Tab-separated table of C-alpha atoms in Angstrom:
chain	number	residue	atom	x	y	z
A	1	MET	CA	-31.910	-111.316	-28.018
A	2	ASN	CA	-31.661	-109.582	-31.419
A	3	HIS	CA	-30.583	-105.866	-32.150
A	4	THR	CA	-34.013	-104.629	-32.410
A	5	SER	CA	-34.903	-105.727	-28.541
A	6	ILE	CA	-31.692	-103.911	-27.498
A	7	SER	CA	-32.493	-100.665	-29.221
A	8	PHE	CA	-36.180	-100.667	-27.669
A	9	GLU	CA	-34.917	-101.412	-24.547
A	10	ASP	CA	-32.117	-98.889	-24.866
A	11	GLU	CA	-34.688	-96.002	-25.782
A	12	ALA	CA	-37.098	-97.142	-23.097
A	13	ARG	CA	-34.582	-96.319	-20.607
A	14	GLU	CA	-33.506	-92.877	-21.738
A	15	SER	CA	-37.207	-92.181	-22.037
A	16	TRP	CA	-37.660	-93.141	-18.193
A	17	LYS	CA	-34.833	-90.736	-17.377
A	18	ARG	CA	-35.811	-87.790	-19.201
A	19	MET	CA	-39.172	-88.330	-17.553
A	20	SER	CA	-37.552	-88.706	-13.948
A	21	PHE	CA	-35.620	-85.672	-14.376
A	22	PHE	CA	-38.849	-83.557	-15.857
A	23	ARG	CA	-40.738	-84.811	-12.653
A	24	THR	CA	-37.711	-83.721	-10.494
A	25	GLU	CA	-37.701	-80.263	-12.497
A	26	SER	CA	-41.246	-80.099	-11.857
A	27	SER	CA	-41.061	-80.799	-8.490
A	28	LYS	CA	-38.623	-77.998	-7.902
A	29	LEU	CA	-40.667	-75.474	-9.958
A	30	GLU	CA	-43.723	-76.277	-8.092
A	31	ASP	CA	-41.670	-75.978	-4.756
A	32	GLY	CA	-40.397	-72.446	-6.075
A	33	LEU	CA	-43.767	-71.836	-6.988
A	34	GLY	CA	-44.937	-72.082	-3.188
A	35	TYR	CA	-42.165	-70.277	-1.871
A	36	LEU	CA	-42.891	-67.151	-4.325
A	37	ASP	CA	-46.862	-67.379	-3.313
A	38	ASN	CA	-45.334	-67.353	0.177
A	39	ASP	CA	-43.360	-64.583	-0.599
A	40	LEU	CA	-46.311	-62.440	-2.386
A	41	LYS	CA	-48.618	-63.264	0.493
A	42	ASP	CA	-45.792	-61.696	2.593
A	43	LEU	CA	-45.519	-58.473	0.476
A	44	GLU	CA	-49.443	-57.771	0.119
A	45	ILE	CA	-49.389	-58.147	3.915
A	46	GLN	CA	-46.269	-55.760	3.926
A	47	ARG	CA	-48.208	-53.458	1.266
A	48	ARG	CA	-51.648	-53.180	3.664
A	49	ARG	CA	-49.407	-52.729	6.549
A	50	LEU	CA	-47.566	-49.737	4.736
A	51	ASP	CA	-50.919	-48.369	3.380
A	52	ALA	CA	-52.187	-48.165	7.048
A	53	GLN	CA	-49.335	-46.347	7.898
A	54	ILE	CA	-49.417	-43.641	5.021
A	55	GLU	CA	-53.037	-43.165	5.767
A	56	THR	CA	-52.594	-42.685	9.426
A	57	LEU	CA	-49.852	-40.469	8.380
A	58	LYS	CA	-52.083	-38.207	6.032
A	59	GLN	CA	-54.969	-38.031	8.972
A	60	GLN	CA	-52.061	-36.897	11.119
A	61	LYS	CA	-50.906	-34.248	8.628
A	62	GLN	CA	-54.511	-33.273	7.882
A	63	ALA	CA	-54.916	-32.941	11.597
A	64	LYS	CA	-51.837	-30.771	11.901
A	65	GLU	CA	-52.451	-28.662	8.998
A	66	GLN	CA	-56.052	-27.823	10.614
A	67	THR	CA	-54.737	-27.332	14.151
A	68	LEU	CA	-51.997	-24.914	12.183
A	69	ARG	CA	-55.073	-22.942	9.885
A	70	THR	CA	-56.843	-22.588	13.407
A	71	ALA	CA	-54.077	-21.447	15.175
A	72	HIS	CA	-53.289	-19.042	12.647
A	73	HIS	CA	-57.029	-17.771	12.281
A	74	ARG	CA	-57.110	-17.089	16.148
A	75	THR	CA	-53.815	-15.202	16.199
A	76	THR	CA	-54.854	-13.074	13.025
A	77	SER	CA	-58.227	-12.502	14.412
A	78	ALA	CA	-56.481	-11.762	17.614
A	79	MET	CA	-54.153	-9.270	16.084
A	80	ALA	CA	-56.763	-7.772	13.698
A	81	GLU	CA	-58.951	-7.108	16.902
A	82	TYR	CA	-56.129	-5.728	18.992
A	83	ASP	CA	-55.055	-3.718	16.064
A	84	ARG	CA	-58.639	-2.296	15.645
A	85	GLY	CA	-58.901	-2.099	19.468
A	86	CYS	CA	-55.703	0.302	19.534
A	87	THR	CA	-56.747	2.338	16.240
A	88	ARG	CA	-60.547	2.615	17.594
A	89	GLN	CA	-58.792	4.420	20.837
A	90	PHE	CA	-56.657	6.542	19.018
A	91	CYS	CA	-59.529	7.716	16.835
A	92	ASP	CA	-61.799	7.960	20.186
A	93	LYS	CA	-58.922	10.416	21.327
A	94	VAL	CA	-58.611	12.235	18.161
A	95	HIS	CA	-62.337	12.557	18.067
A	96	ALA	CA	-62.574	13.865	21.582
A	97	ARG	CA	-59.750	16.185	21.850
A	98	LEU	CA	-59.491	17.756	18.147
A	99	PRO	CA	-61.936	20.375	17.083
A	100	ARG	CA	-64.187	19.370	14.028
A	101	GLU	CA	-62.052	21.552	11.843
A	102	LEU	CA	-58.925	20.032	12.486
A	103	ARG	CA	-60.739	16.600	12.402
A	104	ASP	CA	-61.782	17.757	8.592
A	105	MET	CA	-58.166	18.294	7.806
A	106	VAL	CA	-57.340	14.840	8.675
A	107	TYR	CA	-60.258	13.372	7.010
A	108	GLU	CA	-59.161	14.994	3.953
A	109	TYR	CA	-55.611	13.396	4.083
A	110	LEU	CA	-57.307	9.736	4.891
A	111	VAL	CA	-59.696	9.971	1.863
A	112	LEU	CA	-58.538	12.361	-0.655
A	113	PRO	CA	-61.437	14.159	-1.623
A	114	GLY	CA	-60.904	15.589	-5.256
A	115	LEU	CA	-62.438	14.344	-8.390
A	116	PHE	CA	-63.925	10.953	-8.601
A	117	ASP	CA	-65.062	8.878	-11.542
A	118	VAL	CA	-68.159	6.765	-10.328
A	119	LEU	CA	-67.564	3.427	-12.403
A	120	GLY	CA	-69.929	0.503	-12.442
A	121	HIS	CA	-66.848	-1.751	-12.752
A	122	TRP	CA	-63.550	-2.402	-11.357
A	123	ARG	CA	-60.518	-0.877	-13.034
A	124	ASP	CA	-57.440	-1.128	-10.790
A	125	PRO	CA	-57.442	-1.301	-6.891
A	126	SER	CA	-54.247	0.597	-6.895
A	127	ARG	CA	-56.227	3.782	-8.478
A	128	SER	CA	-59.714	3.519	-6.686
A	129	ILE	CA	-61.018	4.018	-3.208
A	130	THR	CA	-62.402	0.768	-1.568
A	131	LEU	CA	-65.822	1.047	-0.052
A	132	PRO	CA	-68.149	-1.312	1.610
A	133	GLY	CA	-70.972	0.245	-0.842
A	134	PRO	CA	-72.393	-2.260	-3.811
A	135	GLU	CA	-71.477	-2.536	-7.510
A	136	LEU	CA	-69.561	1.013	-7.585
A	137	TRP	CA	-66.108	2.366	-7.796
A	138	PHE	CA	-64.653	5.686	-7.189
A	139	GLU	CA	-61.300	6.301	-9.089
A	140	ARG	CA	-59.728	9.607	-8.369
A	141	VAL	CA	-58.789	11.928	-10.850
A	142	ASP	CA	-56.095	14.558	-10.902
A	143	GLY	CA	-55.770	17.475	-13.119
A	144	GLU	CA	-56.431	17.175	-16.998
A	145	GLY	CA	-58.123	13.950	-16.405
A	146	VAL	CA	-55.102	12.034	-15.220
A	147	ARG	CA	-55.989	9.230	-12.943
A	148	GLN	CA	-53.196	9.184	-9.952
A	149	PRO	CA	-51.414	5.790	-9.328
A	150	GLU	CA	-52.089	6.000	-5.728
A	151	VAL	CA	-55.016	6.650	-3.532
A	152	ALA	CA	-55.034	7.079	0.519
A	153	ARG	CA	-56.207	3.828	1.659
A	154	LEU	CA	-58.724	3.801	4.640
A	155	SER	CA	-59.833	0.538	6.352
A	156	VAL	CA	-63.671	1.682	7.469
A	157	ASP	CA	-63.693	-1.276	10.213
A	158	MET	CA	-60.739	0.069	11.805
A	159	ILE	CA	-62.307	3.314	12.857
A	160	GLY	CA	-65.504	4.096	15.305
A	161	VAL	CA	-68.843	4.806	13.925
A	162	GLU	CA	-68.377	8.464	14.742
A	163	MET	CA	-65.322	9.155	13.022
A	164	ARG	CA	-66.425	6.907	10.028
A	165	THR	CA	-69.489	9.054	9.704
A	166	GLU	CA	-67.708	12.153	10.121
A	167	ILE	CA	-65.233	11.004	7.298
A	168	ALA	CA	-67.969	9.686	5.095
A	169	GLU	CA	-69.486	13.410	5.478
A	170	THR	CA	-66.135	15.227	4.406
A	171	TRP	CA	-65.919	13.078	1.615
A	172	TYR	CA	-69.153	13.436	0.286
A	173	ARG	CA	-69.079	16.958	0.571
A	174	ALA	CA	-65.433	17.666	-0.596
A	175	SER	CA	-65.634	15.424	-3.579
A	176	THR	CA	-66.673	16.219	-7.116
A	177	PHE	CA	-68.484	13.039	-8.461
A	178	ARG	CA	-68.166	12.707	-12.370
A	179	PHE	CA	-70.705	10.830	-14.630
A	180	ALA	CA	-68.666	10.266	-17.509
A	181	VAL	CA	-69.591	6.965	-18.990
A	182	HIS	CA	-72.822	5.819	-17.518
A	183	LEU	CA	-75.528	8.329	-16.318
A	184	GLU	CA	-77.547	5.359	-15.059
A	185	LEU	CA	-75.263	5.515	-12.077
A	186	VAL	CA	-76.666	8.327	-10.839
A	187	ARG	CA	-79.235	6.387	-8.968
A	188	LYS	CA	-77.325	3.617	-7.566
A	189	PHE	CA	-74.683	6.546	-6.278
A	190	LEU	CA	-77.366	8.760	-4.392
A	191	ASP	CA	-79.811	6.127	-3.334
A	192	THR	CA	-76.767	4.155	-1.325
A	193	ASP	CA	-74.582	5.394	1.518
A	194	HIS	CA	-71.173	3.489	0.350
A	195	TRP	CA	-69.611	4.160	3.668
A	196	ASN	CA	-72.335	2.287	5.854
A	197	ALA	CA	-72.833	5.077	7.862
A	198	GLU	CA	-76.630	5.364	7.604
A	199	LEU	CA	-76.045	8.972	5.704
A	200	ASN	CA	-77.937	10.607	3.245
A	201	PRO	CA	-75.870	11.402	0.252
A	202	TYR	CA	-78.730	13.526	-1.243
A	203	SER	CA	-78.288	16.235	1.850
A	204	LEU	CA	-74.377	15.910	1.641
A	205	VAL	CA	-73.327	15.684	-2.103
A	206	LYS	CA	-72.081	19.192	-3.261
A	207	LYS	CA	-70.628	18.850	-6.552
A	208	VAL	CA	-71.694	16.407	-9.501
A	209	LEU	CA	-69.813	16.378	-13.074
A	210	LEU	CA	-72.103	14.945	-16.035
A	211	SER	CA	-71.028	14.313	-19.576
A	212	ILE	CA	-73.920	13.991	-21.899
A	213	ASP	CA	-73.933	13.275	-25.489
A	214	ALA	CA	-76.261	12.303	-28.340
A	215	THR	CA	-77.317	9.142	-26.671
A	216	ALA	CA	-79.819	11.749	-24.204
A	217	VAL	CA	-81.488	12.350	-27.398
A	218	ARG	CA	-82.196	8.316	-28.367
A	219	ASP	CA	-83.359	7.661	-24.826
A	220	GLU	CA	-84.796	10.852	-23.455
A	221	TRP	CA	-86.669	9.024	-20.607
A	222	SER	CA	-83.592	7.579	-18.925
A	223	ILE	CA	-81.438	10.851	-18.770
A	224	ASN	CA	-83.722	12.965	-17.799
A	225	ASP	CA	-85.023	10.368	-15.056
A	226	GLN	CA	-81.492	10.338	-13.829
A	227	LEU	CA	-81.097	14.253	-14.006
A	228	ARG	CA	-84.679	14.508	-12.028
A	229	LYS	CA	-82.738	12.696	-9.127
A	230	LEU	CA	-80.683	15.309	-8.841
A	231	CYS	CA	-83.297	17.589	-8.218
A	232	ASN	CA	-83.061	15.767	-4.775
A	233	LEU	CA	-79.608	17.400	-3.482
A	234	GLU	CA	-79.698	20.203	-0.948
A	235	SER	CA	-80.297	23.419	-2.398
A	236	GLY	CA	-76.873	25.026	-3.223
A	237	ALA	CA	-75.364	21.688	-4.506
A	238	HIS	CA	-73.512	22.356	-8.171
A	239	ILE	CA	-74.018	20.340	-11.141
A	240	GLY	CA	-71.635	20.783	-14.407
A	241	ILE	CA	-72.707	19.378	-17.460
A	242	ILE	CA	-70.512	19.062	-20.301
A	243	ILE	CA	-72.207	18.323	-23.865
A	244	TYR	CA	-70.467	16.224	-26.016
A	245	THR	CA	-71.269	16.337	-29.780
A	246	GLY	CA	-69.877	14.320	-32.544
A	247	THR	CA	-69.305	11.510	-30.040
A	248	ILE	CA	-71.714	8.672	-32.154
A	249	SER	CA	-70.506	7.489	-35.304
A	250	ARG	CA	-72.345	8.171	-38.099
A	251	GLY	CA	-71.838	5.099	-40.179
A	252	TRP	CA	-68.442	4.400	-41.783
A	253	SER	CA	-67.873	7.918	-43.003
A	254	LYS	CA	-64.278	9.239	-42.197
A	255	HIS	CA	-65.351	13.119	-43.163
A	256	PRO	CA	-65.235	15.367	-40.187
A	257	THR	CA	-68.474	16.743	-38.979
A	258	THR	CA	-69.757	20.102	-39.928
A	259	PRO	CA	-69.970	22.919	-37.635
A	260	ASP	CA	-73.460	23.240	-38.594
A	261	GLU	CA	-74.264	19.346	-37.439
A	262	HIS	CA	-72.540	19.814	-33.935
A	263	LEU	CA	-74.501	22.983	-33.526
A	264	SER	CA	-77.631	20.649	-34.384
A	265	GLU	CA	-76.630	17.957	-32.202
A	266	PHE	CA	-75.804	20.439	-29.024
A	267	LEU	CA	-79.269	22.114	-29.574
A	268	GLY	CA	-81.175	18.666	-29.687
A	269	ILE	CA	-79.482	17.652	-26.638
A	270	LEU	CA	-80.707	20.784	-24.761
A	271	LYS	CA	-83.880	20.524	-26.164
A	272	THR	CA	-84.115	16.937	-24.606
A	273	CYS	CA	-82.677	18.188	-21.094
A	274	SER	CA	-84.073	21.739	-21.262
A	275	LEU	CA	-87.502	21.141	-18.776
A	276	THR	CA	-85.365	19.222	-16.404
A	277	LEU	CA	-82.537	21.376	-16.069
A	278	GLN	CA	-85.189	24.333	-15.501
A	279	GLN	CA	-86.594	22.138	-12.625
A	280	LEU	CA	-83.110	21.890	-10.805
A	281	ARG	CA	-82.423	25.521	-11.330
A	282	GLU	CA	-86.346	25.887	-9.338
A	283	HIS	CA	-84.920	23.629	-6.621
A	284	GLY	CA	-82.054	25.229	-5.990
A	285	VAL	CA	-79.489	23.436	-7.621
A	286	ARG	CA	-77.154	25.699	-9.238
A	287	PHE	CA	-75.854	24.057	-12.726
A	288	GLU	CA	-73.432	25.509	-15.622
A	289	LEU	CA	-72.658	24.270	-18.913
A	290	LEU	CA	-69.029	23.579	-19.272
A	291	PRO	CA	-66.757	24.323	-22.145
A	292	VAL	CA	-66.854	21.339	-24.431
A	293	GLN	CA	-64.086	19.995	-26.144
A	294	LYS	CA	-63.724	21.680	-29.660
A	295	TYR	CA	-61.227	20.149	-31.424
A	296	ARG	CA	-61.627	16.594	-33.277
A	297	TRP	CA	-58.823	14.697	-34.130
A	298	ASP	CA	-58.698	13.589	-37.969
A	299	THR	CA	-56.727	10.315	-38.081
A	300	ASP	CA	-56.435	10.377	-42.060
A	301	GLU	CA	-55.068	13.964	-42.231
A	302	ARG	CA	-53.362	13.831	-38.778
A	303	SER	CA	-53.900	16.937	-38.091
A	304	ARG	CA	-56.471	18.878	-35.627
A	305	ARG	CA	-59.682	20.727	-37.083
A	306	GLU	CA	-61.599	23.247	-35.156
A	307	ILE	CA	-65.242	22.534	-35.194
A	308	LEU	CA	-66.992	25.018	-32.766
A	309	GLU	CA	-65.655	27.945	-30.957
A	310	ASP	CA	-66.585	29.040	-27.591
A	311	THR	CA	-68.287	32.166	-29.032
A	312	VAL	CA	-70.737	29.868	-30.499
A	313	ILE	CA	-71.331	27.473	-27.608
A	314	TYR	CA	-72.137	30.432	-25.313
A	315	ARG	CA	-73.893	32.540	-27.349
A	316	PHE	CA	-76.656	29.551	-27.704
A	317	THR	CA	-76.329	28.365	-24.146
A	318	GLU	CA	-76.653	31.903	-22.652
A	319	GLU	CA	-79.938	32.348	-24.667
A	320	ILE	CA	-81.334	28.505	-24.385
A	321	LEU	CA	-81.220	28.497	-20.483
A	322	ASP	CA	-84.073	30.885	-20.519
A	323	MET	CA	-86.198	29.574	-23.300
A	324	SER	CA	-88.955	26.898	-23.079
A	325	ARG	CA	-88.887	23.536	-24.684
A	326	ASP	CA	-90.715	24.764	-28.060
A	327	GLU	CA	-88.472	27.740	-28.334
A	328	VAL	CA	-85.404	25.196	-27.996
A	329	ALA	CA	-87.223	23.179	-30.665
A	330	GLU	CA	-87.410	25.860	-32.753
A	331	LEU	CA	-83.976	26.975	-32.990
A	332	VAL	CA	-82.982	22.935	-33.711
A	333	SER	CA	-85.218	23.337	-36.538
A	334	ILE	CA	-83.631	26.189	-37.661
A	335	SER	CA	-80.466	24.849	-37.278
A	336	ASP	CA	-81.398	21.859	-39.010
A	337	ARG	CA	-82.573	24.008	-42.129
A	338	LEU	CA	-79.254	25.834	-42.115
A	339	GLN	CA	-77.336	22.157	-42.243
A	340	ASN	CA	-79.626	21.140	-45.042
A	341	ARG	CA	-79.111	24.155	-47.246
A	342	PRO	CA	-77.940	23.540	-50.894
């Protein structure tokens, strides 16, 4: 046997050893993979069990939360009903034992009758009286246009029907309702009982305050339609009317409006509303033109400039109240000619 054949046999032995080693290692790996696969199967089974337990716990949690909500609702409803019952018993005693004069004093304290801005949008619940009526808010004003930070709160479902009716009557009769932004709210206000007490505001409202500016001239039908609704108020109702001039922007000019321009605008507004105002007086509704603000703030010069004096306003208003529409139109024409003089 030569050296070459010996080397070949040695290499064959080494190769066989390596192959045996690899087979052994492969068998071990296969066994290990089998164990891992079994472990994975066990883990999957445990995961499914845990998922089922978690789902069961979730359902139990939801059931307990629902039970808690139901119990809370029942408790709250029972307490509210108890409160309503106690309050109504007290209200029934007050209604039965106190004369109407004393009850009215209590009612005035509850609803704080005064000057209310009638608004078509919500501002601040701490300043507004909340009523069940639709789409209107009533914000109490004190003194010189200052809105009070606090308003007495009254939950209308806590009192009896009789007392609610009397409180609503007191509120309608004793309050002044100001329409300073949107006159179109007059109809909505008067056509709806905002206390749900089956009352007719037309027969109860005694004081209304209106602010009218030059938009009345541009929307004559709408303004007069709202004013005509006031003709349905009971005789003796009082309407205050404030006519503002110079409130409509005249382009981009920053020069103050002249007194003649203010006077012409003032007369034009009166001309637009004169027939309806006469109808108000014929129906027994009293009205008066209240003093208008007579100063305009000039942001350029930072100073106050007097535009129109009281004497000018009242000299013309006293005459206009007894004039026909044509006569008022003639006055406006004269004022326009004065305004355009060289």
